[in-house]
């Protein structure tokens, strides 16, 4: 030790730093997916690596780990049921996930959080910095096993921040490559997601074989073909005609289609969301279209419409069209005009428009003579059957804050 005192001062009461609370280290880890990685081997390996930074004779007081994408913020972690974690057969106790660690660090008396490296917290630098900041409020030190021991604090911090930058750059590069692949998937004519009402999806036997050694699960490419019940094409053609040529609202279109179930069949019943979703779906034109919605909005179970200029279209028609592209465009113009009039008039229509802008749906769950229970996004709301303008404005203002 350098710069020691010139005489022996070890007998003074405050010669050595005294810990006011005992060390209580915990482990934090993460595996991206249960399919492309093996949590039963990865997590114990992470524990073994992180344990090298324990003091002699110490052990972890708790284990916090997730099987989640490192791109998710803490509040969207650990939403899977406990049954899912049980089936993974990870030979490691689980006391919660990352958000549980942040919430329980102070009451548990945690002093140190040990991880293999920073991207085990998150690949987004802001998230890992936020977690470190929140834990730091309680005097909790975050330790990454891949960081050097000793040296200066500035040197340690430089290594940590470089590592976090690398993790975020990796995350961004993966997102760019994933988005590029998804766009090429659509441009090639292959379908994303659930097929629209007048179609079914089938495996494209002519699609190129996946590259050997490809990372991840190789899913067969699927294309849209007409539903075996040809009446579905007729139903959607009529739906779009009623919107395009007669300017009918969804309630009126529902009345027309529901009045002739043999001609316009539907599972369960026609709904506002189904009518509006079909009227707005560009896949009815025979083109494949990707990136219409942004699913990563920071709110579980919600999505928002992306601007049309951000959509990725197949250059040509790749499956049998229900309507022409020009007819689809005209329907969108009529829909926009109806929403504009609704925003100026009916309070419920204005609420629907405000909710739609944020990717929320408005569904009536139950009603009485005086009130109706609505589900707006994930929130239940009881409103009078005749909604006053001032109350509609308050609901719209709440939606603005929620967005």
mmCIF file of C-alpha atoms in Angstrom:
data_model
loop_
_atom_site.group_PDB
_atom_site.id
_atom_site.type_symbol
_atom_site.label_atom_id
_atom_site.label_comp_id
_atom_site.label_asym_id
_atom_site.label_seq_id
_atom_site.Cartn_x
_atom_site.Cartn_y
_atom_site.Cartn_z
ATOM 1 C CA UNK A 1 0.000 0.000 0.000
ATOM 2 C CA UNK A 2 1.364 3.419 -0.901
ATOM 3 C CA UNK A 3 1.283 6.592 1.183
ATOM 4 C CA UNK A 4 0.930 4.854 4.564
ATOM 5 C CA UNK A 5 1.201 6.975 7.737
ATOM 6 C CA UNK A 6 4.721 7.477 9.153
ATOM 7 C CA UNK A 7 3.792 5.770 12.458
ATOM 8 C CA UNK A 8 1.601 2.832 13.408
ATOM 9 C CA UNK A 9 -2.024 4.035 13.617
ATOM 10 C CA UNK A 10 -3.757 0.665 13.391
ATOM 11 C CA UNK A 11 -4.929 0.906 16.990
ATOM 12 C CA UNK A 12 -7.119 3.921 16.248
ATOM 13 C CA UNK A 13 -10.896 3.172 16.279
ATOM 14 C CA UNK A 14 -11.548 4.430 12.769
ATOM 15 C CA UNK A 15 -8.399 3.059 11.119
ATOM 16 C CA UNK A 16 -10.332 0.657 8.865
ATOM 17 C CA UNK A 17 -13.614 1.211 7.076
ATOM 18 C CA UNK A 18 -16.437 -0.481 8.952
ATOM 19 C CA UNK A 19 -19.321 -1.955 6.964
ATOM 20 C CA UNK A 20 -22.591 -0.648 8.382
ATOM 21 C CA UNK A 21 -24.530 -3.534 6.856
ATOM 22 C CA UNK A 22 -23.453 -7.057 5.948
ATOM 23 C CA UNK A 23 -22.796 -7.913 2.315
ATOM 24 C CA UNK A 24 -25.779 -9.515 0.646
ATOM 25 C CA UNK A 25 -25.020 -10.319 -3.013
ATOM 26 C CA UNK A 26 -27.610 -11.594 -5.477
ATOM 27 C CA UNK A 27 -27.337 -12.974 -8.997
ATOM 28 C CA UNK A 28 -29.064 -11.525 -12.063
ATOM 29 C CA UNK A 29 -29.087 -13.229 -15.463
ATOM 30 C CA UNK A 30 -30.979 -13.547 -18.711
ATOM 31 C CA UNK A 31 -31.394 -15.859 -21.687
ATOM 32 C CA UNK A 32 -32.979 -14.416 -24.830
ATOM 33 C CA UNK A 33 -35.292 -17.295 -25.781
ATOM 34 C CA UNK A 34 -36.150 -20.781 -24.627
ATOM 35 C CA UNK A 35 -36.104 -22.078 -28.227
ATOM 36 C CA UNK A 36 -32.824 -20.815 -29.686
ATOM 37 C CA UNK A 37 -30.877 -21.179 -26.449
ATOM 38 C CA UNK A 38 -30.892 -23.659 -23.588
ATOM 39 C CA UNK A 39 -31.674 -21.887 -20.306
ATOM 40 C CA UNK A 40 -30.936 -25.077 -18.345
ATOM 41 C CA UNK A 41 -27.253 -24.818 -19.289
ATOM 42 C CA UNK A 42 -26.777 -21.101 -20.017
ATOM 43 C CA UNK A 43 -28.058 -19.793 -16.683
ATOM 44 C CA UNK A 44 -25.950 -22.104 -14.466
ATOM 45 C CA UNK A 45 -22.930 -21.121 -16.570
ATOM 46 C CA UNK A 46 -23.720 -17.443 -15.960
ATOM 47 C CA UNK A 47 -23.971 -18.127 -12.234
ATOM 48 C CA UNK A 48 -20.591 -19.844 -12.266
ATOM 49 C CA UNK A 49 -18.985 -16.889 -14.072
ATOM 50 C CA UNK A 50 -20.594 -14.267 -11.821
ATOM 51 C CA UNK A 51 -19.712 -16.242 -8.669
ATOM 52 C CA UNK A 52 -16.019 -15.556 -9.319
ATOM 53 C CA UNK A 53 -16.659 -12.027 -8.013
ATOM 54 C CA UNK A 54 -18.035 -13.223 -4.681
ATOM 55 C CA UNK A 55 -15.996 -12.750 -1.525
ATOM 56 C CA UNK A 56 -14.465 -15.905 0.026
ATOM 57 C CA UNK A 57 -17.156 -17.934 1.759
ATOM 58 C CA UNK A 58 -20.020 -15.950 0.209
ATOM 59 C CA UNK A 59 -22.963 -17.312 -1.717
ATOM 60 C CA UNK A 60 -25.809 -15.668 -3.561
ATOM 61 C CA UNK A 61 -28.736 -14.719 -1.331
ATOM 62 C CA UNK A 62 -31.202 -14.780 -4.246
ATOM 63 C CA UNK A 63 -31.364 -15.495 -7.963
ATOM 64 C CA UNK A 64 -33.160 -13.189 -10.375
ATOM 65 C CA UNK A 65 -33.314 -14.266 -14.000
ATOM 66 C CA UNK A 66 -35.485 -13.967 -17.078
ATOM 67 C CA UNK A 67 -35.997 -15.791 -20.333
ATOM 68 C CA UNK A 68 -36.748 -12.652 -22.312
ATOM 69 C CA UNK A 69 -35.414 -10.509 -25.115
ATOM 70 C CA UNK A 70 -32.764 -8.071 -23.918
ATOM 71 C CA UNK A 71 -34.578 -5.395 -25.921
ATOM 72 C CA UNK A 72 -37.501 -5.306 -23.478
ATOM 73 C CA UNK A 73 -37.623 -2.759 -20.634
ATOM 74 C CA UNK A 74 -37.847 -4.149 -17.075
ATOM 75 C CA UNK A 75 -41.604 -3.564 -16.737
ATOM 76 C CA UNK A 76 -42.288 -5.847 -19.726
ATOM 77 C CA UNK A 77 -40.123 -8.673 -18.381
ATOM 78 C CA UNK A 78 -41.309 -11.770 -16.529
ATOM 79 C CA UNK A 79 -44.871 -11.599 -17.860
ATOM 80 C CA UNK A 80 -44.826 -15.290 -18.781
ATOM 81 C CA UNK A 81 -46.634 -17.603 -16.327
ATOM 82 C CA UNK A 82 -44.631 -19.488 -13.726
ATOM 83 C CA UNK A 83 -45.638 -22.719 -15.473
ATOM 84 C CA UNK A 84 -43.458 -21.729 -18.433
ATOM 85 C CA UNK A 85 -40.434 -21.297 -16.186
ATOM 86 C CA UNK A 86 -41.173 -24.590 -14.436
ATOM 87 C CA UNK A 87 -41.143 -26.496 -17.730
ATOM 88 C CA UNK A 88 -37.661 -25.181 -18.569
ATOM 89 C CA UNK A 89 -36.183 -27.422 -15.845
ATOM 90 C CA UNK A 90 -33.456 -24.903 -15.010
ATOM 91 C CA UNK A 91 -31.480 -26.300 -12.036
ATOM 92 C CA UNK A 92 -31.496 -22.886 -10.387
ATOM 93 C CA UNK A 93 -33.845 -21.270 -7.924
ATOM 94 C CA UNK A 94 -35.741 -18.295 -9.352
ATOM 95 C CA UNK A 95 -36.720 -15.491 -6.975
ATOM 96 C CA UNK A 96 -38.068 -13.273 -9.745
ATOM 97 C CA UNK A 97 -36.968 -11.336 -12.798
ATOM 98 C CA UNK A 98 -35.234 -8.034 -13.427
ATOM 99 C CA UNK A 99 -38.185 -5.864 -12.400
ATOM 100 C CA UNK A 100 -38.597 -7.940 -9.232
ATOM 101 C CA UNK A 101 -34.945 -7.269 -8.410
ATOM 102 C CA UNK A 102 -35.419 -3.510 -8.774
ATOM 103 C CA UNK A 103 -38.593 -3.576 -6.667
ATOM 104 C CA UNK A 104 -37.234 -5.817 -3.898
ATOM 105 C CA UNK A 105 -33.572 -4.806 -3.626
ATOM 106 C CA UNK A 106 -34.124 -2.424 -0.707
ATOM 107 C CA UNK A 107 -36.443 -4.591 1.434
ATOM 108 C CA UNK A 108 -34.184 -7.616 0.853
ATOM 109 C CA UNK A 109 -31.133 -5.641 1.966
ATOM 110 C CA UNK A 110 -29.242 -6.356 -1.257
ATOM 111 C CA UNK A 111 -25.766 -4.799 -1.347
ATOM 112 C CA UNK A 112 -24.336 -6.217 -4.581
ATOM 113 C CA UNK A 113 -25.869 -7.417 -7.848
ATOM 114 C CA UNK A 114 -23.591 -9.726 -9.814
ATOM 115 C CA UNK A 115 -24.018 -10.600 -13.491
ATOM 116 C CA UNK A 116 -21.869 -12.201 -16.141
ATOM 117 C CA UNK A 117 -21.855 -8.985 -18.212
ATOM 118 C CA UNK A 118 -23.987 -5.888 -18.767
ATOM 119 C CA UNK A 119 -26.076 -7.235 -21.650
ATOM 120 C CA UNK A 120 -27.473 -9.846 -19.271
ATOM 121 C CA UNK A 121 -29.439 -6.949 -17.800
ATOM 122 C CA UNK A 122 -30.420 -5.476 -21.164
ATOM 123 C CA UNK A 123 -29.099 -4.833 -24.648
ATOM 124 C CA UNK A 124 -30.499 -1.288 -24.588
ATOM 125 C CA UNK A 125 -27.994 0.963 -22.834
ATOM 126 C CA UNK A 126 -30.723 3.187 -21.401
ATOM 127 C CA UNK A 127 -32.332 0.208 -19.669
ATOM 128 C CA UNK A 128 -29.105 -1.051 -18.086
ATOM 129 C CA UNK A 129 -28.196 2.494 -17.006
ATOM 130 C CA UNK A 130 -31.664 2.976 -15.519
ATOM 131 C CA UNK A 131 -31.414 -0.268 -13.553
ATOM 132 C CA UNK A 132 -27.959 0.675 -12.270
ATOM 133 C CA UNK A 133 -29.275 4.122 -11.290
ATOM 134 C CA UNK A 134 -32.342 2.750 -9.482
ATOM 135 C CA UNK A 135 -30.270 0.200 -7.568
ATOM 136 C CA UNK A 136 -27.677 2.844 -6.766
ATOM 137 C CA UNK A 137 -30.331 4.826 -4.883
ATOM 138 C CA UNK A 138 -30.348 2.026 -2.296
ATOM 139 C CA UNK A 139 -26.568 1.757 -2.143
ATOM 140 C CA UNK A 140 -26.532 -1.373 -4.288
ATOM 141 C CA UNK A 141 -23.399 -1.909 -6.384
ATOM 142 C CA UNK A 142 -23.773 -3.638 -9.763
ATOM 143 C CA UNK A 143 -20.792 -5.858 -10.615
ATOM 144 C CA UNK A 144 -20.142 -7.446 -14.011
ATOM 145 C CA UNK A 145 -17.790 -10.411 -13.981
ATOM 146 C CA UNK A 146 -16.163 -9.516 -17.301
ATOM 147 C CA UNK A 147 -14.892 -6.179 -15.971
ATOM 148 C CA UNK A 148 -11.293 -5.877 -14.734
ATOM 149 C CA UNK A 149 -10.533 -5.938 -11.016
ATOM 150 C CA UNK A 150 -8.525 -3.083 -9.569
ATOM 151 C CA UNK A 151 -7.247 -0.037 -11.408
ATOM 152 C CA UNK A 152 -8.973 3.333 -11.467
ATOM 153 C CA UNK A 153 -12.679 4.005 -11.267
ATOM 154 C CA UNK A 154 -12.525 5.941 -14.539
ATOM 155 C CA UNK A 155 -10.920 2.940 -16.236
ATOM 156 C CA UNK A 156 -13.571 0.598 -14.879
ATOM 157 C CA UNK A 157 -16.321 2.966 -15.973
ATOM 158 C CA UNK A 158 -14.815 3.250 -19.453
ATOM 159 C CA UNK A 159 -14.842 -0.536 -19.847
ATOM 160 C CA UNK A 160 -18.428 -0.723 -18.610
ATOM 161 C CA UNK A 161 -19.759 1.989 -20.909
ATOM 162 C CA UNK A 162 -17.917 0.571 -23.934
ATOM 163 C CA UNK A 163 -19.467 -2.801 -23.179
ATOM 164 C CA UNK A 164 -22.943 -1.255 -22.944
ATOM 165 C CA UNK A 165 -22.424 0.645 -26.195
ATOM 166 C CA UNK A 166 -21.345 -2.586 -27.902
ATOM 167 C CA UNK A 167 -24.481 -4.309 -26.610
ATOM 168 C CA UNK A 168 -26.737 -1.569 -27.975
ATOM 169 C CA UNK A 169 -24.939 -1.495 -31.333
ATOM 170 C CA UNK A 170 -25.375 -5.263 -31.553
ATOM 171 C CA UNK A 171 -29.054 -4.856 -30.711
ATOM 172 C CA UNK A 172 -29.529 -2.178 -33.383
ATOM 173 C CA UNK A 173 -27.675 -4.226 -36.008
ATOM 174 C CA UNK A 174 -29.829 -7.269 -35.222
ATOM 175 C CA UNK A 175 -32.984 -5.177 -35.524
ATOM 176 C CA UNK A 176 -31.827 -3.769 -38.862
ATOM 177 C CA UNK A 177 -31.068 -7.221 -40.234
ATOM 178 C CA UNK A 178 -34.341 -8.601 -38.893
ATOM 179 C CA UNK A 179 -36.348 -5.759 -40.408
ATOM 180 C CA UNK A 180 -34.547 -6.175 -43.711
ATOM 181 C CA UNK A 181 -35.316 -9.880 -43.716
ATOM 182 C CA UNK A 182 -38.977 -9.291 -42.900
ATOM 183 C CA UNK A 183 -39.270 -6.730 -45.692
ATOM 184 C CA UNK A 184 -37.738 -9.137 -48.204
ATOM 185 C CA UNK A 185 -40.115 -11.799 -46.923
ATOM 186 C CA UNK A 186 -43.089 -9.576 -47.805
ATOM 187 C CA UNK A 187 -41.584 -8.379 -51.092
ATOM 188 C CA UNK A 188 -41.175 -12.028 -52.060
ATOM 189 C CA UNK A 189 -44.912 -12.521 -51.581
ATOM 190 C CA UNK A 190 -44.935 -14.472 -48.329
ATOM 191 C CA UNK A 191 -47.395 -13.777 -45.554
ATOM 192 C CA UNK A 192 -46.833 -12.444 -42.037
ATOM 193 C CA UNK A 193 -49.280 -13.210 -39.257
ATOM 194 C CA UNK A 194 -52.820 -14.481 -39.330
ATOM 195 C CA UNK A 195 -54.399 -14.600 -42.812
ATOM 196 C CA UNK A 196 -57.217 -12.098 -43.462
ATOM 197 C CA UNK A 197 -60.817 -13.365 -43.430
ATOM 198 C CA UNK A 198 -61.112 -14.226 -47.167
ATOM 199 C CA UNK A 199 -57.818 -16.170 -47.247
ATOM 200 C CA UNK A 200 -55.970 -19.079 -45.725
ATOM 201 C CA UNK A 201 -52.204 -19.484 -45.657
ATOM 202 C CA UNK A 202 -50.458 -22.523 -47.104
ATOM 203 C CA UNK A 203 -46.819 -23.577 -47.191
ATOM 204 C CA UNK A 204 -45.131 -22.407 -50.389
ATOM 205 C CA UNK A 205 -43.471 -25.537 -51.729
ATOM 206 C CA UNK A 206 -41.613 -23.469 -54.346
ATOM 207 C CA UNK A 207 -39.929 -21.222 -51.762
ATOM 208 C CA UNK A 208 -36.127 -21.482 -51.541
ATOM 209 C CA UNK A 209 -34.697 -23.772 -48.898
ATOM 210 C CA UNK A 210 -33.361 -22.055 -45.745
ATOM 211 C CA UNK A 211 -29.594 -21.657 -45.700
ATOM 212 C CA UNK A 212 -27.656 -24.414 -43.967
ATOM 213 C CA UNK A 213 -26.482 -23.491 -40.483
ATOM 214 C CA UNK A 214 -29.114 -20.769 -40.232
ATOM 215 C CA UNK A 215 -29.555 -19.419 -36.706
ATOM 216 C CA UNK A 216 -32.954 -19.909 -35.122
ATOM 217 C CA UNK A 217 -36.005 -21.956 -35.992
ATOM 218 C CA UNK A 218 -36.553 -22.397 -39.744
ATOM 219 C CA UNK A 219 -40.236 -21.699 -40.335
ATOM 220 C CA UNK A 220 -41.731 -22.584 -43.709
ATOM 221 C CA UNK A 221 -42.679 -19.659 -45.919
ATOM 222 C CA UNK A 222 -46.419 -19.335 -46.372
ATOM 223 C CA UNK A 223 -48.502 -17.618 -49.032
ATOM 224 C CA UNK A 224 -52.146 -16.580 -49.139
ATOM 225 C CA UNK A 225 -54.723 -18.468 -51.190
ATOM 226 C CA UNK A 226 -58.509 -17.957 -51.295
ATOM 227 C CA UNK A 227 -60.494 -19.514 -48.467
ATOM 228 C CA UNK A 228 -62.297 -22.716 -49.505
ATOM 229 C CA UNK A 229 -65.590 -20.917 -48.855
ATOM 230 C CA UNK A 230 -65.820 -18.560 -51.840
ATOM 231 C CA UNK A 231 -68.613 -16.612 -50.120
ATOM 232 C CA UNK A 232 -65.937 -14.919 -48.032
ATOM 233 C CA UNK A 233 -64.577 -13.154 -51.108
ATOM 234 C CA UNK A 234 -68.107 -11.995 -51.912
ATOM 235 C CA UNK A 235 -68.634 -10.767 -48.351
ATOM 236 C CA UNK A 236 -65.460 -8.658 -48.370
ATOM 237 C CA UNK A 237 -66.195 -7.272 -51.835
ATOM 238 C CA UNK A 238 -69.600 -6.154 -50.594
ATOM 239 C CA UNK A 239 -68.107 -4.779 -47.366
ATOM 240 C CA UNK A 240 -65.621 -2.665 -49.316
ATOM 241 C CA UNK A 241 -68.295 -1.545 -51.805
ATOM 242 C CA UNK A 242 -70.593 -0.417 -49.005
ATOM 243 C CA UNK A 243 -67.764 1.655 -47.528
ATOM 244 C CA UNK A 244 -66.432 2.947 -50.851
ATOM 245 C CA UNK A 245 -69.615 3.671 -52.797
ATOM 246 C CA UNK A 246 -72.249 4.215 -50.107
ATOM 247 C CA UNK A 247 -70.026 5.633 -47.378
ATOM 248 C CA UNK A 248 -71.547 3.427 -44.683
ATOM 249 C CA UNK A 249 -70.207 3.297 -41.151
ATOM 250 C CA UNK A 250 -69.242 -0.033 -39.628
ATOM 251 C CA UNK A 251 -72.528 -0.362 -37.710
ATOM 252 C CA UNK A 252 -74.494 -0.028 -40.941
ATOM 253 C CA UNK A 253 -72.212 -2.471 -42.775
ATOM 254 C CA UNK A 254 -72.655 -4.956 -39.923
ATOM 255 C CA UNK A 255 -76.428 -4.678 -40.288
ATOM 256 C CA UNK A 256 -76.250 -5.410 -44.025
ATOM 257 C CA UNK A 257 -73.912 -8.402 -43.708
ATOM 258 C CA UNK A 258 -75.601 -9.876 -40.637
ATOM 259 C CA UNK A 259 -78.994 -9.730 -42.352
ATOM 260 C CA UNK A 260 -77.893 -12.362 -44.880
ATOM 261 C CA UNK A 261 -75.703 -14.895 -43.029
ATOM 262 C CA UNK A 262 -76.030 -17.525 -45.748
ATOM 263 C CA UNK A 263 -74.504 -15.162 -48.280
ATOM 264 C CA UNK A 264 -72.023 -13.488 -45.933
ATOM 265 C CA UNK A 265 -70.898 -16.164 -43.438
ATOM 266 C CA UNK A 266 -68.871 -15.291 -40.371
ATOM 267 C CA UNK A 267 -67.593 -17.164 -37.339
ATOM 268 C CA UNK A 268 -69.372 -15.782 -34.272
ATOM 269 C CA UNK A 269 -70.474 -12.351 -35.517
ATOM 270 C CA UNK A 270 -69.472 -9.287 -37.495
ATOM 271 C CA UNK A 271 -67.897 -6.623 -35.261
ATOM 272 C CA UNK A 272 -66.719 -3.043 -35.607
ATOM 273 C CA UNK A 273 -63.069 -4.082 -35.361
ATOM 274 C CA UNK A 274 -63.434 -6.778 -38.003
ATOM 275 C CA UNK A 275 -65.198 -4.436 -40.435
ATOM 276 C CA UNK A 276 -62.657 -1.640 -39.998
ATOM 277 C CA UNK A 277 -59.736 -4.054 -40.094
ATOM 278 C CA UNK A 278 -60.849 -5.594 -43.380
ATOM 279 C CA UNK A 279 -61.709 -2.261 -44.959
ATOM 280 C CA UNK A 280 -58.190 -1.028 -44.142
ATOM 281 C CA UNK A 281 -56.269 -4.200 -45.059
ATOM 282 C CA UNK A 282 -54.134 -3.650 -48.187
ATOM 283 C CA UNK A 283 -53.561 -7.400 -48.597
ATOM 284 C CA UNK A 284 -57.039 -7.527 -50.161
ATOM 285 C CA UNK A 285 -55.433 -5.944 -53.251
ATOM 286 C CA UNK A 286 -53.296 -9.033 -53.896
ATOM 287 C CA UNK A 287 -50.121 -7.356 -52.618
ATOM 288 C CA UNK A 288 -48.206 -8.450 -49.556
ATOM 289 C CA UNK A 289 -47.686 -5.553 -47.138
ATOM 290 C CA UNK A 290 -45.458 -5.485 -44.057
ATOM 291 C CA UNK A 291 -44.758 -2.987 -41.240
ATOM 292 C CA UNK A 292 -48.259 -1.546 -41.015
ATOM 293 C CA UNK A 293 -48.135 -1.610 -37.225
ATOM 294 C CA UNK A 294 -45.438 -0.882 -34.656
ATOM 295 C CA UNK A 295 -45.713 -3.633 -32.061
ATOM 296 C CA UNK A 296 -42.881 -2.441 -29.762
ATOM 297 C CA UNK A 297 -44.600 0.546 -28.199
ATOM 298 C CA UNK A 298 -43.492 0.136 -24.598
ATOM 299 C CA UNK A 299 -46.998 -0.948 -23.574
ATOM 300 C CA UNK A 300 -47.788 -4.651 -23.365
ATOM 301 C CA UNK A 301 -50.382 -5.861 -25.845
ATOM 302 C CA UNK A 302 -50.581 -2.581 -27.755
ATOM 303 C CA UNK A 303 -49.526 -1.494 -31.219
ATOM 304 C CA UNK A 304 -49.774 1.643 -33.324
ATOM 305 C CA UNK A 305 -50.329 2.239 -37.007
ATOM 306 C CA UNK A 306 -47.181 3.225 -38.865
ATOM 307 C CA UNK A 307 -47.418 5.911 -41.575
ATOM 308 C CA UNK A 308 -48.323 4.447 -44.976
ATOM 309 C CA UNK A 309 -44.989 5.653 -46.340
ATOM 310 C CA UNK A 310 -43.236 3.203 -43.981
ATOM 311 C CA UNK A 311 -45.139 0.158 -45.264
ATOM 312 C CA UNK A 312 -43.250 -2.372 -47.374
ATOM 313 C CA UNK A 313 -45.240 -3.574 -50.426
ATOM 314 C CA UNK A 314 -44.572 -6.448 -52.776
ATOM 315 C CA UNK A 315 -43.883 -4.921 -56.217
ATOM 316 C CA UNK A 316 -46.610 -6.955 -57.896
ATOM 317 C CA UNK A 317 -49.718 -8.985 -57.114
ATOM 318 C CA UNK A 318 -48.699 -12.183 -55.341
ATOM 319 C CA UNK A 319 -52.066 -13.713 -54.424
ATOM 320 C CA UNK A 320 -55.600 -13.478 -55.770
ATOM 321 C CA UNK A 321 -56.994 -9.979 -55.098
ATOM 322 C CA UNK A 322 -60.426 -9.269 -53.660
ATOM 323 C CA UNK A 323 -60.483 -5.639 -54.811
ATOM 324 C CA UNK A 324 -58.234 -3.442 -56.930
ATOM 325 C CA UNK A 325 -55.627 -1.155 -55.468
ATOM 326 C CA UNK A 326 -57.605 1.873 -56.651
ATOM 327 C CA UNK A 327 -60.756 0.582 -54.935
ATOM 328 C CA UNK A 328 -58.802 0.051 -51.725
ATOM 329 C CA UNK A 329 -57.442 3.605 -51.889
ATOM 330 C CA UNK A 330 -60.939 5.026 -52.405
ATOM 331 C CA UNK A 331 -62.185 3.086 -49.362
ATOM 332 C CA UNK A 332 -59.412 4.622 -47.229
ATOM 333 C CA UNK A 333 -60.412 8.097 -48.353
ATOM 334 C CA UNK A 334 -64.049 7.447 -47.427
ATOM 335 C CA UNK A 335 -62.981 6.014 -44.045
ATOM 336 C CA UNK A 336 -60.897 9.118 -43.340
ATOM 337 C CA UNK A 337 -63.852 11.358 -44.209
ATOM 338 C CA UNK A 338 -66.173 9.352 -41.930
ATOM 339 C CA UNK A 339 -63.733 9.619 -39.046
ATOM 340 C CA UNK A 340 -63.362 13.323 -39.638
ATOM 341 C CA UNK A 341 -67.119 13.813 -39.421
ATOM 342 C CA UNK A 342 -67.304 11.524 -36.413
ATOM 343 C CA UNK A 343 -64.636 13.520 -34.624
ATOM 344 C CA UNK A 344 -66.760 16.629 -35.023
ATOM 345 C CA UNK A 345 -69.987 14.940 -33.935
ATOM 346 C CA UNK A 346 -70.632 11.699 -32.033
ATOM 347 C CA UNK A 347 -68.612 11.610 -28.748
ATOM 348 C CA UNK A 348 -68.051 7.830 -28.921
ATOM 349 C CA UNK A 349 -66.796 8.138 -32.508
ATOM 350 C CA UNK A 350 -64.333 10.804 -31.379
ATOM 351 C CA UNK A 351 -63.102 8.505 -28.617
ATOM 352 C CA UNK A 352 -62.688 5.690 -31.156
ATOM 353 C CA UNK A 353 -60.647 7.947 -33.431
ATOM 354 C CA UNK A 354 -58.402 9.076 -30.551
ATOM 355 C CA UNK A 355 -57.925 5.464 -29.409
ATOM 356 C CA UNK A 356 -57.200 4.275 -32.950
ATOM 357 C CA UNK A 357 -54.392 6.812 -33.325
ATOM 358 C CA UNK A 358 -52.631 5.070 -30.433
ATOM 359 C CA UNK A 359 -53.299 1.550 -31.619
ATOM 360 C CA UNK A 360 -56.055 0.935 -29.045
ATOM 361 C CA UNK A 361 -59.395 -0.651 -29.802
ATOM 362 C CA UNK A 362 -62.687 0.315 -28.175
ATOM 363 C CA UNK A 363 -65.001 -2.602 -27.410
ATOM 364 C CA UNK A 364 -68.323 -2.574 -25.566
ATOM 365 C CA UNK A 365 -68.274 -5.372 -22.959
ATOM 366 C CA UNK A 366 -71.710 -4.904 -21.400
ATOM 367 C CA UNK A 367 -74.406 -2.268 -21.111
ATOM 368 C CA UNK A 368 -77.525 -1.252 -19.234
ATOM 369 C CA UNK A 369 -80.190 1.360 -19.904
ATOM 370 C CA UNK A 370 -77.924 4.081 -18.562
ATOM 371 C CA UNK A 371 -74.286 2.964 -18.806
ATOM 372 C CA UNK A 372 -71.914 0.890 -20.956
ATOM 373 C CA UNK A 373 -68.682 -0.839 -19.939
ATOM 374 C CA UNK A 374 -65.981 -0.317 -22.585
ATOM 375 C CA UNK A 375 -62.570 -1.928 -22.932
ATOM 376 C CA UNK A 376 -60.187 0.730 -24.320
ATOM 377 C CA UNK A 377 -56.845 -0.951 -24.915
ATOM 378 C CA UNK A 378 -56.326 -2.821 -21.626
ATOM 379 C CA UNK A 379 -58.374 -0.427 -19.518
ATOM 380 C CA UNK A 380 -62.033 -0.918 -18.570
ATOM 381 C CA UNK A 381 -64.118 2.241 -18.456
ATOM 382 C CA UNK A 382 -67.773 2.785 -17.527
ATOM 383 C CA UNK A 383 -69.405 5.594 -19.518
ATOM 384 C CA UNK A 384 -72.990 6.852 -19.773
ATOM 385 C CA UNK A 385 -74.918 5.502 -22.737
ATOM 386 C CA UNK A 386 -75.249 9.088 -23.952
ATOM 387 C CA UNK A 387 -71.698 10.367 -23.459
ATOM 388 C CA UNK A 388 -71.525 14.108 -22.648
ATOM 389 C CA UNK A 389 -69.063 16.118 -24.745
ATOM 390 C CA UNK A 390 -67.105 17.226 -21.684
ATOM 391 C CA UNK A 391 -66.634 13.592 -20.576
ATOM 392 C CA UNK A 392 -65.593 12.553 -24.095
ATOM 393 C CA UNK A 393 -62.970 15.288 -24.056
ATOM 394 C CA UNK A 394 -61.650 14.011 -20.713
ATOM 395 C CA UNK A 395 -61.370 10.446 -22.049
ATOM 396 C CA UNK A 396 -59.592 11.714 -25.169
ATOM 397 C CA UNK A 397 -57.193 13.750 -23.011
ATOM 398 C CA UNK A 398 -56.422 10.612 -20.950
ATOM 399 C CA UNK A 399 -55.709 8.721 -24.162
ATOM 400 C CA UNK A 400 -53.353 11.481 -25.273
ATOM 401 C CA UNK A 401 -51.418 11.106 -21.999
ATOM 402 C CA UNK A 402 -51.414 7.324 -22.341
ATOM 403 C CA UNK A 403 -49.868 7.611 -25.841
#
